[in-house]
XYZ file of C-alpha atoms in Angstrom:
557
model
C 106.562 155.530 107.489
C 104.843 157.141 110.503
C 103.439 153.959 112.349
C 107.297 152.690 112.749
C 108.465 154.867 115.610
C 105.146 153.966 117.301
C 106.188 150.255 117.093
C 109.434 150.929 118.138
C 108.061 153.125 121.372
C 105.357 150.601 122.256
C 108.067 147.842 122.240
C 110.638 149.897 124.281
C 107.847 150.772 126.771
C 107.152 147.035 127.221
C 110.847 146.698 128.321
C 110.383 148.956 130.940
C 106.958 147.822 132.773
C 107.798 145.747 136.090
C 105.400 143.146 137.749
C 107.621 142.910 140.793
C 109.843 146.011 142.379
C 113.461 146.394 141.291
C 115.146 145.362 144.214
C 118.787 146.382 144.262
C 120.974 144.354 146.707
C 123.944 146.425 147.613
C 126.433 143.105 148.137
C 125.326 141.515 145.004
C 126.041 144.734 143.158
C 129.663 144.871 144.761
C 130.151 140.952 143.839
C 129.279 141.796 140.383
C 131.592 144.865 140.223
C 134.402 142.756 141.324
C 134.124 139.553 139.291
C 133.475 140.642 135.888
C 134.940 142.943 133.576
C 132.444 145.457 131.753
C 132.586 147.191 128.469
C 131.933 150.580 129.959
C 132.780 151.894 133.393
C 131.036 155.276 134.240
C 132.669 157.202 136.949
C 130.008 159.898 138.137
C 126.385 159.371 139.465
C 124.924 162.683 138.431
C 122.188 162.903 135.931
C 124.643 162.819 133.065
C 126.382 159.725 134.285
C 123.038 158.050 135.016
C 122.000 158.721 131.230
C 125.271 157.471 130.096
C 125.014 154.432 131.941
C 121.452 153.762 130.753
C 122.284 154.612 127.199
C 124.967 151.965 127.040
C 122.861 149.367 129.194
C 120.072 149.836 126.860
C 122.132 149.392 123.684
C 123.372 146.107 124.911
C 126.705 147.068 126.641
C 127.698 145.623 129.791
C 128.089 148.730 132.211
C 129.160 149.553 135.717
C 128.411 153.001 137.196
C 130.373 154.147 140.198
C 129.390 157.385 142.396
C 131.619 158.182 145.269
C 128.573 159.600 147.480
C 125.325 159.350 146.626
C 123.435 159.592 143.138
C 122.602 163.256 142.275
C 124.454 164.305 145.879
C 126.594 167.210 143.754
C 125.052 169.284 141.131
C 122.127 167.370 140.217
C 120.298 167.487 143.365
C 120.986 171.306 143.344
C 119.732 172.607 140.311
C 116.805 175.195 139.685
C 114.888 171.995 139.067
C 113.720 173.296 135.706
C 113.343 171.065 132.558
C 113.519 174.057 130.099
C 114.455 175.395 126.856
C 116.316 178.392 128.133
C 115.048 181.742 126.820
C 118.341 183.173 127.972
C 120.083 180.883 125.122
C 117.806 182.759 122.691
C 119.193 186.240 124.179
C 122.678 184.741 123.842
C 122.181 183.690 120.045
C 122.272 180.030 120.863
C 119.087 178.696 119.070
C 120.503 175.285 118.406
C 120.697 174.580 122.125
C 117.169 175.962 122.553
C 115.965 173.616 119.835
C 117.883 170.602 121.204
C 116.355 171.472 124.732
C 112.780 171.782 123.705
C 112.870 168.495 121.968
C 114.704 166.825 125.310
C 111.975 168.832 127.484
C 109.234 166.889 125.283
C 110.983 163.388 125.474
C 111.325 163.838 129.355
C 107.641 164.719 129.602
C 106.938 161.653 127.520
C 109.386 159.356 129.241
C 108.922 160.357 132.771
C 105.601 161.995 133.205
C 105.441 161.317 136.935
C 108.548 163.286 137.409
C 108.399 165.980 134.844
C 105.382 168.216 134.897
C 104.281 171.261 132.869
C 104.748 174.757 134.917
C 103.293 178.291 133.878
C 106.148 180.812 134.005
C 104.950 184.747 134.612
C 107.231 187.641 133.752
C 105.520 190.869 135.255
C 105.777 193.820 133.024
C 106.369 197.078 135.124
C 106.697 200.798 134.256
C 110.207 200.565 136.032
C 112.387 198.357 138.074
C 111.228 195.454 136.783
C 112.645 192.182 134.690
C 111.051 193.653 131.706
C 109.812 197.260 131.471
C 107.078 198.027 128.745
C 109.810 199.408 126.476
C 111.431 196.139 126.049
C 108.459 193.671 126.590
C 107.526 193.695 123.035
C 111.147 192.552 121.866
C 110.828 190.157 124.439
C 107.419 189.038 123.080
C 109.394 188.455 120.027
C 111.756 186.172 122.066
C 108.777 184.192 123.113
C 107.392 183.608 119.520
C 110.764 182.458 118.605
C 111.030 180.076 121.660
C 107.426 178.644 120.672
C 108.207 178.352 116.976
C 111.691 176.577 117.983
C 109.969 173.665 119.832
C 108.053 175.387 122.891
C 104.701 174.691 121.184
C 105.201 170.857 121.883
C 104.232 171.400 125.633
C 100.620 172.055 124.294
C 100.653 175.907 125.172
C 101.854 178.949 123.139
C 102.894 181.823 125.157
C 100.319 184.965 125.748
C 99.769 188.394 127.410
C 98.154 188.607 130.633
C 96.035 191.772 131.745
C 97.130 193.168 135.399
C 94.112 191.375 136.856
C 95.425 188.310 135.102
C 98.858 188.687 136.418
C 97.578 189.282 140.000
C 95.291 186.215 139.993
C 98.537 184.149 139.722
C 100.739 186.374 142.234
C 98.204 188.294 144.443
C 100.985 189.915 146.371
C 102.702 191.323 143.549
C 103.047 195.159 143.793
C 100.841 196.565 141.559
C 101.556 200.580 141.566
C 103.960 199.735 138.689
C 102.508 196.633 137.015
C 101.024 197.426 133.388
C 100.728 193.578 132.201
C 102.374 190.398 131.943
C 103.825 187.597 129.489
C 103.127 184.140 130.435
C 104.655 180.873 128.630
C 105.092 177.270 129.809
C 108.062 175.082 130.484
C 108.644 172.174 132.906
C 110.103 171.274 136.366
C 111.331 167.992 138.052
C 112.359 166.673 141.320
C 115.979 166.433 140.039
C 117.477 164.023 142.422
C 114.832 161.821 142.119
C 114.843 162.125 138.248
C 118.468 160.908 138.609
C 117.828 158.352 140.870
C 115.350 156.875 138.510
C 117.548 157.307 135.439
C 120.191 155.151 137.697
C 117.599 152.294 138.455
C 116.283 152.165 135.122
C 119.837 151.421 133.830
C 120.022 148.769 136.759
C 116.765 147.343 135.151
C 118.743 147.112 131.958
C 121.572 145.106 133.619
C 123.860 147.741 134.931
C 125.771 147.592 138.059
C 125.258 150.854 139.663
C 126.785 151.595 143.291
C 126.685 154.761 145.299
C 129.590 155.058 147.920
C 132.312 153.687 145.469
C 135.059 155.970 145.021
C 137.699 155.893 141.983
C 140.889 156.120 143.548
C 143.033 155.492 140.228
C 142.922 154.469 136.794
C 144.190 151.137 135.398
C 146.565 151.419 132.564
C 147.862 148.925 130.180
C 149.628 149.349 126.858
C 149.453 153.349 127.235
C 145.635 152.812 127.484
C 142.979 153.361 130.242
C 141.405 149.954 130.970
C 139.854 150.258 134.127
C 139.727 151.736 137.495
C 140.837 151.080 141.180
C 137.404 151.356 143.128
C 137.116 151.606 146.874
C 133.551 150.416 148.136
C 132.861 149.785 151.823
C 136.296 149.567 152.735
C 137.510 147.016 149.850
C 139.397 148.019 146.976
C 138.264 146.446 143.694
C 140.071 146.728 140.118
C 137.406 147.117 137.640
C 138.542 146.024 134.333
C 136.802 148.223 131.444
C 136.722 148.674 127.778
C 136.336 152.109 128.098
C 136.091 154.562 131.064
C 133.838 157.552 130.791
C 134.524 160.475 133.237
C 131.217 162.208 134.018
C 132.177 163.933 137.643
C 131.045 167.188 136.864
C 132.807 170.162 138.691
C 135.351 167.192 139.734
C 136.122 166.045 136.120
C 139.473 167.877 136.059
C 140.587 165.463 139.092
C 139.958 162.287 137.039
C 141.269 163.668 133.918
C 144.635 164.442 135.820
C 144.669 160.482 136.745
C 144.859 159.631 133.249
C 147.167 162.721 131.887
C 149.321 164.267 134.617
C 149.933 167.005 132.359
C 146.116 167.959 131.934
C 145.336 171.567 132.466
C 142.146 172.384 134.490
C 139.135 173.504 132.102
C 136.035 173.521 134.703
C 134.986 177.179 135.926
C 132.580 176.345 138.907
C 129.373 178.456 138.650
C 127.470 178.690 142.139
C 123.601 178.763 142.149
C 121.584 179.201 145.298
C 118.016 178.941 146.363
C 116.087 179.700 149.691
C 112.671 178.020 150.510
C 109.881 179.820 152.074
C 106.468 178.739 153.059
C 103.802 179.639 150.265
C 101.586 181.146 152.634
C 103.972 183.983 152.898
C 104.605 184.210 149.207
C 101.227 182.562 147.266
C 101.958 182.248 143.822
C 100.719 179.935 140.916
C 103.846 178.235 139.188
C 106.645 180.549 138.641
C 107.181 184.162 138.796
C 110.475 185.880 137.370
C 111.554 189.147 139.588
C 114.411 191.409 139.387
C 117.286 191.481 142.090
C 118.010 195.093 143.168
C 121.190 196.463 142.094
C 122.116 193.003 139.938
C 121.871 192.183 136.391
C 120.330 189.033 136.864
C 116.681 187.827 137.595
C 115.160 185.570 140.276
C 112.682 182.840 139.709
C 110.052 182.020 142.653
C 108.501 178.788 141.985
C 105.704 176.776 143.859
C 106.438 173.508 145.283
C 103.524 172.213 146.980
C 103.205 174.267 150.400
C 106.745 175.938 149.768
C 108.102 178.186 147.425
C 111.924 178.122 145.997
C 113.343 181.267 145.078
C 116.599 181.533 143.372
C 118.909 182.809 140.852
C 121.452 181.954 138.293
C 125.196 181.222 138.579
C 127.986 183.248 140.014
C 132.116 182.648 140.024
C 133.061 180.545 142.748
C 136.469 179.436 143.921
C 135.790 177.503 147.353
C 135.749 174.183 148.384
C 133.934 171.732 145.771
C 132.943 169.396 148.765
C 131.007 171.904 150.625
C 129.037 174.446 148.821
C 126.437 176.237 151.076
C 123.987 179.356 150.663
C 125.659 182.340 152.648
C 123.790 185.048 154.600
C 124.469 187.641 151.651
C 123.215 185.193 149.161
C 120.007 184.614 150.915
C 119.401 188.365 151.814
C 119.731 189.455 148.098
C 117.173 186.893 147.148
C 114.735 188.065 150.089
C 115.261 191.647 148.772
C 114.364 190.592 145.198
C 111.364 188.882 146.656
C 110.378 191.926 148.908
C 110.864 194.477 146.404
C 108.495 192.438 143.584
C 105.987 191.306 146.334
C 104.336 192.760 149.436
C 105.469 189.900 151.557
C 107.729 191.240 154.276
C 110.123 188.205 154.079
C 112.618 187.701 156.514
C 115.405 185.315 157.296
C 113.442 183.669 160.018
C 110.850 182.547 156.960
C 113.341 180.465 154.868
C 112.963 176.797 155.912
C 115.535 175.258 153.656
C 118.457 176.243 150.956
C 120.196 174.733 148.159
C 123.703 175.667 146.849
C 125.312 173.934 144.194
C 128.000 174.108 141.302
C 127.419 173.921 137.625
C 130.624 172.718 135.561
C 131.145 175.544 132.850
C 133.832 174.915 130.502
C 135.505 177.718 129.318
C 138.154 180.670 130.473
C 137.969 183.074 133.509
C 137.110 185.931 131.511
C 133.601 187.216 131.382
C 130.401 187.042 133.478
C 129.369 183.069 134.241
C 125.814 184.291 133.304
C 127.082 184.707 129.560
C 129.129 181.458 129.163
C 127.821 178.688 127.041
C 126.008 175.716 128.342
C 126.776 173.636 125.518
C 128.566 170.262 126.649
C 132.025 169.161 125.693
C 132.855 165.450 125.020
C 136.460 164.719 124.535
C 138.644 161.535 124.419
C 142.342 161.848 125.454
C 145.419 160.082 124.290
C 144.876 157.197 126.522
C 141.266 156.441 125.530
C 139.604 158.321 128.676
C 136.328 159.690 127.346
C 135.277 162.894 129.299
C 132.137 164.901 129.436
C 131.428 168.192 130.848
C 129.446 171.233 130.800
C 125.840 170.921 129.482
C 122.366 171.155 131.675
C 119.960 168.948 133.014
C 117.575 169.061 130.371
C 119.868 167.701 127.683
C 121.181 165.139 129.909
C 119.770 162.219 127.655
C 121.015 163.579 124.673
C 124.277 164.046 126.306
C 124.376 160.324 127.476
C 123.380 159.427 123.738
C 126.532 161.373 122.467
C 128.855 159.969 125.138
C 128.153 156.545 124.432
C 128.548 157.117 120.599
C 132.071 158.447 121.664
C 132.782 155.373 123.776
C 131.824 153.089 121.330
C 134.408 154.338 118.783
C 136.978 153.566 121.555
C 135.411 149.717 121.652
C 135.606 149.807 117.657
C 131.612 149.065 117.593
C 128.465 150.537 116.501
C 125.034 150.221 118.391
C 121.788 152.118 117.883
C 120.672 154.422 120.724
C 117.646 153.436 122.344
C 116.586 155.931 124.841
C 114.686 158.801 122.877
C 111.569 156.723 123.180
C 112.333 154.757 126.214
C 110.337 155.479 129.415
C 112.122 155.649 132.949
C 110.832 153.043 135.473
C 107.151 154.084 136.584
C 106.831 156.307 133.533
C 105.042 153.694 131.157
C 101.240 154.227 131.389
C 101.484 156.716 133.837
C 98.370 159.696 133.654
C 99.698 162.664 135.196
C 96.533 164.783 135.073
C 94.237 161.681 136.219
C 96.521 161.109 139.286
C 96.914 164.743 140.273
C 93.046 164.918 140.135
C 92.468 162.230 142.677
C 94.904 164.317 145.429
C 96.059 162.825 148.712
C 98.043 159.706 148.780
C 97.546 158.582 145.268
C 98.791 162.108 144.099
C 101.994 162.227 146.669
C 103.226 158.692 145.676
C 102.237 158.920 141.660
C 104.596 162.154 141.540
C 107.438 160.469 142.889
C 107.227 156.652 141.946
C 104.538 156.757 138.866
C 102.974 153.503 138.249
C 105.670 151.909 140.408
C 103.798 153.588 143.676
C 101.920 150.375 144.056
C 105.177 148.811 145.004
C 105.537 151.383 147.802
C 101.550 150.529 149.178
C 102.183 146.808 148.904
C 104.352 147.140 151.836
C 101.369 148.253 154.105
C 100.157 144.697 154.157
C 103.501 143.388 155.320
C 103.488 145.897 158.234
C 100.504 148.332 158.832
C 102.658 150.898 160.556
C 104.378 151.745 157.279
C 101.240 153.329 156.224
C 101.966 155.829 158.782
C 103.865 159.440 158.196
C 107.483 159.231 159.085
C 106.531 162.149 161.475
C 103.830 164.207 161.981
C 103.706 167.071 159.722
C 104.969 165.276 156.773
C 103.373 163.444 153.670
C 106.240 161.042 153.512
C 105.669 157.520 154.709
C 107.539 155.380 156.434
C 107.108 152.786 153.632
C 109.127 155.129 151.835
C 112.162 154.566 153.953
C 111.915 150.960 153.724
C 111.437 151.193 149.884
C 114.336 153.508 149.717
C 116.463 150.884 151.329
C 115.486 148.033 149.577
C 114.907 149.329 146.123
C 116.561 152.742 145.795
C 119.907 151.969 147.395
C 119.529 154.193 150.064
C 122.624 153.702 152.827
C 122.233 156.411 155.299
C 119.709 158.934 157.004
C 120.878 161.671 154.567
C 120.357 159.734 151.394
C 116.852 159.509 152.674
C 116.112 162.784 154.003
C 118.159 164.756 151.400
C 117.364 163.096 148.106
C 114.845 160.211 148.357
C 112.256 162.509 150.355
C 113.648 165.912 149.714
C 112.581 166.741 153.306
C 116.063 168.655 154.009
C 115.416 171.148 151.243
C 111.673 171.515 151.775
C 111.107 171.378 155.466
C 114.686 171.416 156.936
C 113.653 171.444 160.583
C 111.147 168.836 160.451
C 113.645 166.652 158.694
C 115.885 167.064 161.881
C 112.913 165.644 163.892
C 112.407 162.760 161.443
C 116.120 161.737 161.772
C 115.785 159.287 164.584
C 112.634 157.376 162.844
C 114.652 157.381 159.403
C 117.472 155.745 161.387
C 115.373 153.210 163.284
C 113.729 151.969 159.940
C 117.116 152.021 158.171
C 118.698 149.751 161.053
C 115.853 147.371 160.913
C 116.386 147.101 156.880
C 120.210 147.116 156.594
C 121.140 145.616 159.565
C 122.992 148.571 161.204
C 124.703 148.801 164.337
C 123.316 151.036 167.293
C 126.468 153.088 167.046
C 126.273 153.353 163.163
C 122.688 154.724 163.219
C 123.675 157.185 166.161
C 126.658 158.362 164.153
C 124.525 158.924 161.010
C 121.718 160.866 162.780
C 124.598 163.199 164.581
C 126.376 163.778 161.365
C 122.822 164.700 159.624
C 122.008 167.150 162.418
C 125.578 168.425 162.526
C 125.119 169.221 158.713
C 121.948 170.928 158.983
C 123.427 173.104 162.059
C 126.461 173.689 159.687
C 123.992 174.816 156.742
C 122.062 177.096 159.165
C 125.267 178.899 160.655
C 126.420 179.665 157.328
C 123.236 180.973 156.205
C 122.901 183.139 159.200
C 126.336 184.367 160.026
C 127.322 187.840 158.695
C 130.963 188.301 156.745
C 132.824 191.355 156.306
């Protein structure tokens, strides 16, 4: 009774250990999309769509996944990057979501140990003007006990109280005049874009056709049922026949739903989240420290990420363009104010080296604050057989994918067992995160991005020794990573590489601009791009950075 799951897990592990790199040929993927019908067509390459594709493919279904831009280019590369249970959901009384999230957090840590790492969270308890003052700290500790008992214990650490010196050891510049104590618990973090990409690649490993730069232009209807979609890819229109179509486009899901049902009433309420990035030398902390935002009923989290710290906050209502979401000067300033109120840091706009702004696809009405809205997902099948998934969170994306495929199987009239609960992602099987981290240097850098498949990156050094050099002086990212991104990760552009394959745009924005020409040169060699196309990609990337910085620095009345 006890050994059976272990045997299943070992069998599933063997299924994702590769002896050679998974090379994904774009033209080959396009021809597969054009030449064969599939059981399941997933529209949307965010984390939920990618896990849906993986779940379906792992069950033995034929699958195609199409994404109009790039994998994780929307919400899934602009999240808080936390894989967590959600203490706020306990405060909202949503204990079932917390239990599910904590279970899924542990599955991520087991199935993708190279991408999901344990992270300490510190809540300073202040005499006044804190996230928690001494009066409610005791009550909040009760929430932490509930969190631990609901599944937080699976991470291997229980919460604990910290003395003032222990808090300052983790956050030496925290203002100590009002500091009374602290509370510490553990959650996890991830590189959300690389996690999403790895899920998509694992789906491809199981036979799914996966394509970015593939736009759904319309749905194919036969006998009143949705039986596929017309997809535009690289200037070519392809009719993709499918037994069931799944809409996993997040904040854009109302658009796809309306293609199926012209009378569809919008149900997505976009909520904007923003983060800024500052050098760790300006805000030295260990793990994550949660601080108040002056004059606002919300918190900010300050999280170390290598040599930078990401400062971010939760959602606010958003009514602008879904296709251009940027951090504004006002949003940057209130994050800086929050950090400067809590820390003796003296941060200014000139310290900001990157920013992130994204939209969460909340489901519900327009009343009430987005902060208080449920993070539960919603799965529906309309009268024409289109399956749509909305809401949810990164942490529960595997479970959401499972439930979406269960719903799709009802449309197909089939029953197949889910296999993803114990299924490692590519690079995860056999990876020892602690041992690799202890080695430091190149091994830790590549291991934390590719896991056991890091050897496929270093194998490129033998092909061309110059690939062992950094893309540009000042970054740990190697030229080999650009080549690997083109051959094995469906990178098509300078932006794909710098924004999502390496994350340089987020963590080292100005340095990424300097790196753009070298990235363009390497992609030209790998993809056969013309001089004009490379120049256009570099110009587009630099223009995008300039636009981001302009919006970040310009004042609005």
